[in-house]
CSV table of C-alpha atoms in Angstrom, one decimal:
chain,number,residue,atom,x,y,z
A,21,MET,CA,-8.4,-1.3,-27.7
A,22,THR,CA,-11.5,-3.0,-28.8
A,23,ARG,CA,-14.3,-1.6,-26.6
A,24,VAL,CA,-15.2,-3.9,-23.4
A,25,ALA,CA,-18.6,-3.6,-21.6
A,26,LEU,CA,-18.2,-3.5,-17.8
A,27,ASP,CA,-19.9,-6.5,-16.2
A,28,PRO,CA,-22.1,-4.9,-13.2
A,29,ALA,CA,-21.3,-8.2,-11.5
A,30,ALA,CA,-17.6,-8.0,-11.1
A,31,VAL,CA,-17.9,-4.2,-10.2
A,32,ALA,CA,-20.5,-5.4,-7.4
A,33,ALA,CA,-18.3,-7.9,-6.0
A,34,PHE,CA,-15.4,-5.3,-6.0
A,35,LEU,CA,-17.6,-3.0,-4.1
A,36,VAL,CA,-19.1,-5.6,-1.9
A,37,ALA,CA,-15.4,-7.0,-0.9
A,38,ARG,CA,-14.3,-3.4,-0.3
A,39,HIS,CA,-17.1,-2.2,1.8
A,40,GLY,CA,-18.4,-5.1,3.2
A,41,ALA,CA,-22.3,-4.4,1.8
A,42,ALA,CA,-24.5,-7.6,0.9
A,43,LEU,CA,-24.2,-8.2,-2.8
A,44,GLY,CA,-28.4,-7.7,-3.2
A,45,ASP,CA,-28.2,-4.6,-1.6
A,46,ALA,CA,-25.8,-2.7,-4.0
A,47,ALA,CA,-27.5,-0.5,-6.7
A,48,ILE,CA,-24.8,0.1,-9.2
A,49,ASP,CA,-24.9,2.8,-12.1
A,50,ILE,CA,-22.1,2.7,-14.8
A,51,HIS,CA,-21.6,5.8,-17.0
A,52,PRO,CA,-19.0,5.7,-19.9
A,53,LEU,CA,-16.7,8.6,-19.7
A,54,GLN,CA,-14.7,10.3,-22.3
A,55,GLY,CA,-11.2,8.7,-21.8
A,56,GLY,CA,-8.0,8.4,-23.8
A,57,LEU,CA,-6.9,7.0,-27.0
A,58,CYS,CA,-6.0,3.4,-25.3
A,59,SER,CA,-8.7,2.6,-22.9
A,60,ASP,CA,-12.0,2.6,-21.6
A,61,VAL,CA,-13.1,4.5,-18.7
A,62,ALA,CA,-16.6,4.5,-16.7
A,63,LEU,CA,-17.7,6.5,-13.5
A,64,VAL,CA,-19.6,3.6,-11.2
A,65,THR,CA,-21.9,5.1,-8.4
A,66,ALA,CA,-23.3,2.7,-6.2
A,67,ARG,CA,-25.7,2.6,-3.1
A,68,LEU,CA,-24.8,0.2,-0.4
A,69,ARG,CA,-26.7,-0.9,2.5
A,70,GLY,CA,-24.9,-3.3,4.3
A,71,GLY,CA,-24.1,-1.0,7.2
A,72,ALA,CA,-26.1,0.5,9.8
A,73,ARG,CA,-26.9,3.6,7.2
A,74,PRO,CA,-27.0,3.7,3.6
A,75,ARG,CA,-23.9,4.4,2.0
A,76,ARG,CA,-23.2,6.1,-1.6
A,77,VAL,CA,-19.6,5.3,-3.3
A,78,ALA,CA,-18.4,6.6,-6.6
A,79,LEU,CA,-15.5,5.3,-8.3
A,80,VAL,CA,-13.6,5.3,-11.8
A,81,VAL,CA,-13.5,1.9,-13.5
A,82,LYS,CA,-10.9,1.8,-16.4
A,83,VAL,CA,-10.3,-1.3,-18.5
A,84,VAL,CA,-6.5,-1.6,-19.7
A,85,ASP,CA,-4.0,-4.0,-21.2
A,86,GLY,CA,-1.7,-5.5,-19.2
A,87,ALA,CA,-0.4,-4.8,-15.3
A,88,ARG,CA,2.0,-2.3,-16.0
A,89,GLU,CA,-0.6,0.7,-15.3
A,90,ALA,CA,-1.4,-0.9,-12.0
A,91,ALA,CA,2.2,-1.2,-11.1
A,92,VAL,CA,2.7,2.6,-12.1
A,93,TYR,CA,-0.1,3.7,-9.4
A,94,ARG,CA,1.4,1.4,-6.5
A,95,ARG,CA,4.6,2.7,-7.3
A,96,LEU,CA,3.0,6.4,-7.1
A,97,SER,CA,1.7,5.5,-3.5
A,98,THR,CA,4.9,5.2,-2.1
A,99,SER,CA,6.1,8.6,-3.8
A,100,VAL,CA,5.2,12.5,-3.4
A,101,ALA,CA,2.8,11.9,-6.0
A,102,ARG,CA,0.3,10.2,-4.0
A,103,ARG,CA,-0.9,13.7,-2.8
A,104,PHE,CA,-1.9,14.7,-6.5
A,105,SER,CA,-2.7,11.4,-8.0
A,106,PRO,CA,-5.8,9.3,-7.9
A,107,GLU,CA,-5.7,6.5,-5.4
A,108,LEU,CA,-5.6,2.7,-7.0
A,109,LEU,CA,-8.6,1.4,-5.2
A,110,GLY,CA,-8.0,-2.1,-6.5
A,111,ALA,CA,-7.3,-4.2,-9.7
A,112,GLN,CA,-9.0,-6.9,-11.1
A,113,ARG,CA,-7.6,-9.5,-13.8
A,114,LEU,CA,-10.2,-10.0,-16.9
A,115,GLY,CA,-8.6,-12.5,-18.8
A,116,ARG,CA,-4.8,-13.1,-20.2
A,117,ARG,CA,-4.0,-9.3,-20.5
A,118,ARG,CA,-6.9,-7.5,-19.8
A,119,TRP,CA,-7.4,-5.8,-16.2
A,120,LEU,CA,-9.8,-3.5,-14.5
A,121,LEU,CA,-8.4,-0.8,-12.5
A,122,TYR,CA,-10.7,0.7,-9.4
A,123,LEU,CA,-9.5,4.3,-8.9
A,124,GLU,CA,-10.4,7.4,-6.7
A,125,ARG,CA,-13.0,9.3,-8.3
A,126,ILE,CA,-11.7,13.2,-8.3
A,127,VAL,CA,-14.3,15.7,-8.1
A,128,PRO,CA,-13.1,18.8,-10.0
A,129,ALA,CA,-13.5,22.5,-8.0
A,130,HIS,CA,-13.6,24.1,-11.4
A,131,PRO,CA,-14.6,23.3,-14.9
A,132,TRP,CA,-11.6,25.3,-16.4
A,133,PRO,CA,-9.5,27.0,-13.7
A,134,TRP,CA,-6.6,27.7,-16.5
A,135,ALA,CA,-7.6,31.4,-16.7
A,136,ASP,CA,-5.9,31.9,-13.4
A,137,SER,CA,-2.2,31.4,-13.8
A,138,ALA,CA,-1.9,30.7,-10.4
A,139,HIS,CA,-3.6,27.4,-10.9
A,140,THR,CA,-1.1,26.9,-13.7
A,141,ALA,CA,2.0,27.1,-11.9
A,142,ARG,CA,0.9,25.1,-9.1
A,143,VAL,CA,0.9,22.0,-11.4
A,144,LEU,CA,4.6,23.0,-12.4
A,145,GLU,CA,5.3,23.2,-8.9
A,146,ARG,CA,3.8,19.9,-8.0
A,147,LEU,CA,5.8,18.4,-11.1
A,148,ALA,CA,8.9,19.9,-9.9
A,149,ARG,CA,8.3,18.2,-6.6
A,150,PHE,CA,7.8,14.9,-8.1
A,151,HIS,CA,10.7,15.2,-10.6
A,152,GLY,CA,13.2,16.2,-7.7
A,153,GLU,CA,12.5,12.8,-5.9
A,154,THR,CA,15.3,10.3,-5.4
A,155,ALA,CA,15.5,6.8,-7.1
A,156,PRO,CA,13.7,7.6,-10.2
A,157,GLY,CA,13.3,4.2,-11.4
A,158,ALA,CA,12.5,2.4,-8.5
A,159,ALA,CA,10.0,-0.4,-9.1
A,160,LEU,CA,8.9,1.4,-12.1
A,161,PRO,CA,7.9,-1.3,-14.9
A,162,ALA,CA,10.0,-1.6,-18.1
A,163,TRP,CA,9.1,0.2,-21.2
A,164,ASP,CA,11.0,0.5,-24.4
A,165,TYR,CA,9.6,4.5,-24.9
A,166,GLU,CA,12.4,5.2,-27.4
A,167,ALA,CA,11.4,2.6,-29.8
A,168,GLU,CA,7.7,3.4,-29.6
A,169,ASN,CA,8.4,7.0,-29.8
A,170,LEU,CA,10.2,6.5,-33.2
A,171,ALA,CA,7.7,4.1,-34.6
A,172,ALA,CA,4.9,7.1,-34.0
A,173,ALA,CA,7.1,9.7,-35.4
A,174,ARG,CA,7.8,7.8,-38.5
A,175,GLY,CA,3.8,6.9,-38.9
A,176,ALA,CA,3.0,10.6,-38.4
A,177,LEU,CA,5.4,11.6,-41.2
A,178,SER,CA,4.1,8.8,-43.4
A,179,LEU,CA,0.5,9.9,-42.9
A,180,ALA,CA,1.6,13.5,-43.2
A,181,GLU,CA,3.4,12.4,-46.8
A,182,ARG,CA,-0.1,11.0,-47.8
A,183,LEU,CA,-2.2,13.9,-46.7
A,184,PRO,CA,-3.4,16.3,-49.5
A,185,ARG,CA,-1.7,19.6,-48.6
A,186,GLY,CA,-5.2,21.3,-48.7
A,187,GLU,CA,-6.4,19.2,-45.4
A,188,VAL,CA,-3.8,21.1,-43.4
A,189,PRO,CA,-2.5,24.0,-44.9
A,190,ALA,CA,0.3,24.2,-42.4
A,191,LEU,CA,2.0,21.2,-43.9
A,192,ALA,CA,3.1,23.2,-47.1
A,193,ARG,CA,5.6,24.9,-44.9
A,194,SER,CA,6.1,22.2,-42.6
A,195,MET,CA,7.4,19.1,-44.4
A,196,PRO,CA,10.7,19.6,-44.7
A,197,ALA,CA,11.4,20.5,-41.0
A,198,LEU,CA,8.9,17.7,-40.0
A,199,ARG,CA,11.4,15.2,-42.2
A,200,ARG,CA,14.3,16.7,-40.6
A,201,VAL,CA,12.9,16.1,-37.1
A,202,VAL,CA,11.8,12.5,-37.5
A,203,ALA,CA,15.4,11.6,-39.0
A,204,ALA,CA,17.3,13.5,-36.1
A,205,LEU,CA,14.8,12.3,-33.4
A,206,PRO,CA,17.1,9.4,-31.8
A,207,ALA,CA,19.9,12.0,-31.5
A,208,MET,CA,17.7,14.9,-30.5
A,209,ARG,CA,16.5,12.7,-27.5
A,210,ARG,CA,19.7,11.5,-26.5
A,211,GLN,CA,20.8,15.0,-26.3
A,212,LEU,CA,17.7,16.0,-24.4
A,213,LEU,CA,17.8,13.1,-21.9
A,214,ALA,CA,21.5,13.8,-21.2
A,215,PHE,CA,20.7,17.7,-20.6
A,216,GLN,CA,22.1,18.6,-17.2
A,217,PRO,CA,21.2,19.5,-14.2
A,218,LEU,CA,17.8,18.2,-15.1
A,219,GLY,CA,18.9,14.7,-16.4
A,220,THR,CA,16.2,12.0,-16.2
A,221,THR,CA,13.4,11.1,-13.6
A,222,VAL,CA,10.2,9.6,-13.3
A,223,ILE,CA,7.9,11.8,-15.5
A,224,HIS,CA,3.8,11.6,-15.9
A,225,GLY,CA,4.3,11.3,-19.4
A,226,ASP,CA,0.8,12.7,-20.8
A,227,VAL,CA,0.3,16.2,-19.1
A,228,HIS,CA,-2.6,18.2,-20.8
A,229,PRO,CA,-5.6,19.9,-19.7
A,230,GLY,CA,-7.5,16.8,-20.0
A,231,ASN,CA,-5.5,14.9,-17.6
A,232,VAL,CA,-5.4,17.6,-14.8
A,233,MET,CA,-7.9,18.9,-12.5
A,234,ILE,CA,-8.3,21.4,-9.7
A,235,ARG,CA,-9.6,19.6,-6.6
A,236,ARG,CA,-10.3,21.3,-3.1
A,237,ARG,CA,-9.1,19.0,-0.3
A,238,GLY,CA,-9.1,20.4,3.6
A,239,GLY,CA,-10.4,24.0,2.1
A,240,VAL,CA,-7.1,23.9,-0.2
A,241,ALA,CA,-7.4,24.2,-4.1
A,242,GLU,CA,-4.5,21.3,-5.2
A,243,PRO,CA,-4.0,20.2,-8.9
A,244,VAL,CA,-4.6,16.1,-9.3
A,245,LEU,CA,-2.7,14.7,-12.3
A,246,LEU,CA,-4.9,11.9,-13.9
A,247,ASP,CA,-3.7,9.0,-16.4
A,248,TRP,CA,-0.7,7.9,-15.7
A,249,ALA,CA,-0.2,5.1,-18.1
A,250,ARG,CA,2.4,7.0,-19.7
A,251,ALA,CA,4.3,7.2,-16.8
A,252,ARG,CA,8.1,6.3,-17.5
A,253,VAL,CA,11.9,7.6,-17.1
A,254,GLY,CA,12.6,10.2,-19.1
A,255,SER,CA,13.3,14.2,-19.4
A,256,PRO,CA,11.5,16.5,-16.8
A,257,LEU,CA,11.2,18.7,-20.0
A,258,GLU,CA,8.9,16.1,-21.5
A,259,ASP,CA,6.1,16.9,-18.7
A,260,VAL,CA,6.9,20.5,-18.6
A,261,SER,CA,6.5,20.9,-22.4
A,262,SER,CA,3.5,19.1,-22.7
A,263,TRP,CA,1.6,20.9,-20.0
A,264,LEU,CA,2.7,24.4,-21.6
A,265,GLN,CA,2.1,23.5,-25.1
A,266,ALA,CA,-0.9,22.1,-24.8
A,267,LEU,CA,-2.5,24.2,-22.5
A,268,GLY,CA,-1.4,27.2,-24.4
A,269,TYR,CA,-3.3,26.0,-27.2
A,270,TRP,CA,-6.6,26.6,-25.2
A,271,GLU,CA,-5.5,29.5,-23.1
A,272,PRO,CA,-4.2,32.8,-24.2
A,273,GLU,CA,-2.9,33.9,-20.9
A,274,ALA,CA,-0.9,30.5,-20.5
A,275,ARG,CA,0.8,31.2,-23.9
A,276,ARG,CA,1.4,35.1,-22.9
A,277,ARG,CA,3.3,33.9,-19.6
A,278,HIS,CA,5.0,31.2,-21.1
A,279,ASP,CA,8.9,31.9,-20.3
A,280,THR,CA,7.5,32.9,-16.9
A,281,LEU,CA,5.8,29.8,-15.8
A,282,LEU,CA,9.0,27.8,-17.3
A,283,ALA,CA,11.5,29.9,-15.1
A,284,GLY,CA,9.0,29.4,-12.0
A,285,TYR,CA,9.4,25.6,-12.5
A,286,LEU,CA,13.0,25.7,-12.8
A,287,ALA,CA,12.8,27.9,-9.5
A,288,ALA,CA,10.8,25.4,-7.8
A,289,ARG,CA,13.1,22.6,-8.8
A,290,GLY,CA,16.0,24.8,-6.8
A,291,LEU,CA,17.5,25.9,-10.2
A,292,ALA,CA,18.6,29.3,-11.2
A,293,PRO,CA,15.3,30.4,-13.5
A,294,ALA,CA,17.6,31.5,-16.4
A,295,LEU,CA,16.4,30.6,-19.9
A,296,THR,CA,19.6,29.8,-21.7
A,297,ARG,CA,20.2,28.7,-24.8
A,298,PRO,CA,20.7,24.8,-24.0
A,299,LEU,CA,17.6,24.9,-21.9
A,300,ARG,CA,15.3,26.1,-24.7
A,301,ASP,CA,17.1,23.7,-27.2
A,302,ALA,CA,16.0,21.2,-24.8
A,303,TYR,CA,12.7,22.1,-23.9
A,304,TRP,CA,11.9,22.5,-27.9
A,305,PHE,CA,13.3,19.0,-28.3
A,306,ALA,CA,11.1,17.7,-25.6
A,307,ALA,CA,8.0,19.5,-27.1
A,308,ALA,CA,8.6,18.0,-30.4
A,309,SER,CA,9.0,14.4,-29.2
A,310,ASN,CA,6.0,15.0,-27.6
A,311,ALA,CA,4.5,16.1,-30.6
A,312,LEU,CA,5.6,12.8,-32.7
A,313,ALA,CA,4.6,10.5,-29.6
A,314,GLY,CA,1.1,10.7,-30.8
A,315,ALA,CA,-0.4,13.9,-30.8
A,316,LEU,CA,0.5,14.9,-34.1
A,317,GLY,CA,-0.4,11.6,-36.0
A,318,TYR,CA,-3.8,11.6,-34.1
A,319,HIS,CA,-4.9,15.1,-35.4
A,320,LEU,CA,-3.7,14.2,-38.8
A,321,SER,CA,-5.9,11.1,-38.9
A,322,ILE,CA,-8.9,13.3,-37.8
A,323,ALA,CA,-8.0,15.8,-40.3
A,324,SER,CA,-7.7,13.3,-43.3
A,325,ASP,CA,-10.8,11.3,-42.3
A,326,SER,CA,-13.1,11.6,-45.6
A,327,ARG,CA,-16.2,10.5,-43.4
A,328,ALA,CA,-16.0,13.7,-41.6
A,329,GLY,CA,-16.3,15.9,-44.8
A,330,GLN,CA,-20.0,16.5,-44.3
A,331,PRO,CA,-21.3,19.5,-42.6
A,332,GLY,CA,-22.0,19.5,-39.2
A,333,ALA,CA,-20.3,18.0,-36.0
A,334,ALA,CA,-17.9,15.9,-37.7
A,335,SER,CA,-16.7,18.6,-39.9
A,336,ASP,CA,-16.2,20.9,-37.1
A,337,ALA,CA,-13.9,18.2,-35.6
A,338,ARG,CA,-12.0,17.8,-38.9
A,339,ALA,CA,-11.3,21.5,-39.0
A,340,ALA,CA,-10.5,21.5,-35.2
A,341,ALA,CA,-8.2,18.9,-35.7
A,342,ALA,CA,-6.3,20.8,-38.5
A,343,ARG,CA,-5.8,23.5,-36.5
A,344,ASN,CA,-4.5,21.4,-33.7
A,345,ALA,CA,-2.1,19.9,-36.0
A,346,ALA,CA,-1.0,23.1,-37.5
A,347,ASP,CA,0.1,24.1,-33.5
A,348,TRP,CA,2.1,20.9,-33.2
A,349,LEU,CA,3.6,21.6,-36.7
A,350,ARG,CA,4.7,24.6,-35.2
A,351,VAL,CA,6.5,23.1,-32.4
A,352,ILE,CA,8.2,20.9,-35.0
A,353,ARG,CA,9.5,23.9,-36.9
A,354,ARG,CA,10.8,25.1,-33.7
A,355,ALA,CA,12.8,22.1,-32.8
A,356,ASP,CA,14.1,22.0,-36.3
A,357,ALA,CA,15.6,25.7,-36.2
A,358,ARG,CA,17.3,24.6,-32.7
A,359,TRP,CA,18.8,21.5,-34.2
A,360,SER,CA,19.7,23.1,-37.3
């Protein structure tokens, strides 16, 4: 997406309409945040003097293509997810396709809570509650995710084929498995989506440590899932494997307790916490699907960026991307072994 500078006047108009302060009394600061691959995100703070006492407000503003994400947040507001997703405060159209989303700011209670497995498990418990809702597709905007997933997978394979093996050493032993998994992906996903008793439901679609915070509300620490842009109907195991695999890369305790956490999710869904062969197959098919949806291609592209070859931060980013790619290639090999 082309970067879009937020117009302070547009933000001020929204704040005035929401809080009733006079336009001239609003002092606004806009600070860009590190967002995702597909949108610009900023933290907006303002001092409003329209009432008897000055007020300070803070919210997150996100620039998105199309109205789909706003519709997703409105769907969340009528579901159990309203307790663990940011509130949509408003949406403003910028042009034919661009929108501004005004979202509740979530203040984290801890910068890295995931060394405590209890917090990791609470995320899975919240996902279990969300996945267990009825009428999973109600009012959710359509998205041909299967076509997009397959296109991204083929793009990742094409990039891997062109990449010198020395850039990502794990490619040398992973290419046969990567080719087989990309070729089998449509059939693999059909089997995943048909897996019972989990079936399909609305999923978050992008659960990783950058999209989850722990906040304290009413004296209780609770997880909040951010960035619902990829919410869709899919397999619950896509969320579960995304969370456990992404977190496991950074947090050794989460990787060590992987099976216990997965069984805990099943128990929270009211199912027997038995990690059967069919369940493990479906889990790794979901994880490989996640890898091919964007994560693997993204890290391969960074690892292959010749501009990042110089010493310093860019070179460090390239090396980190190669390590991340190797971890996702491990997932691809696991899925290939299960499929074969």
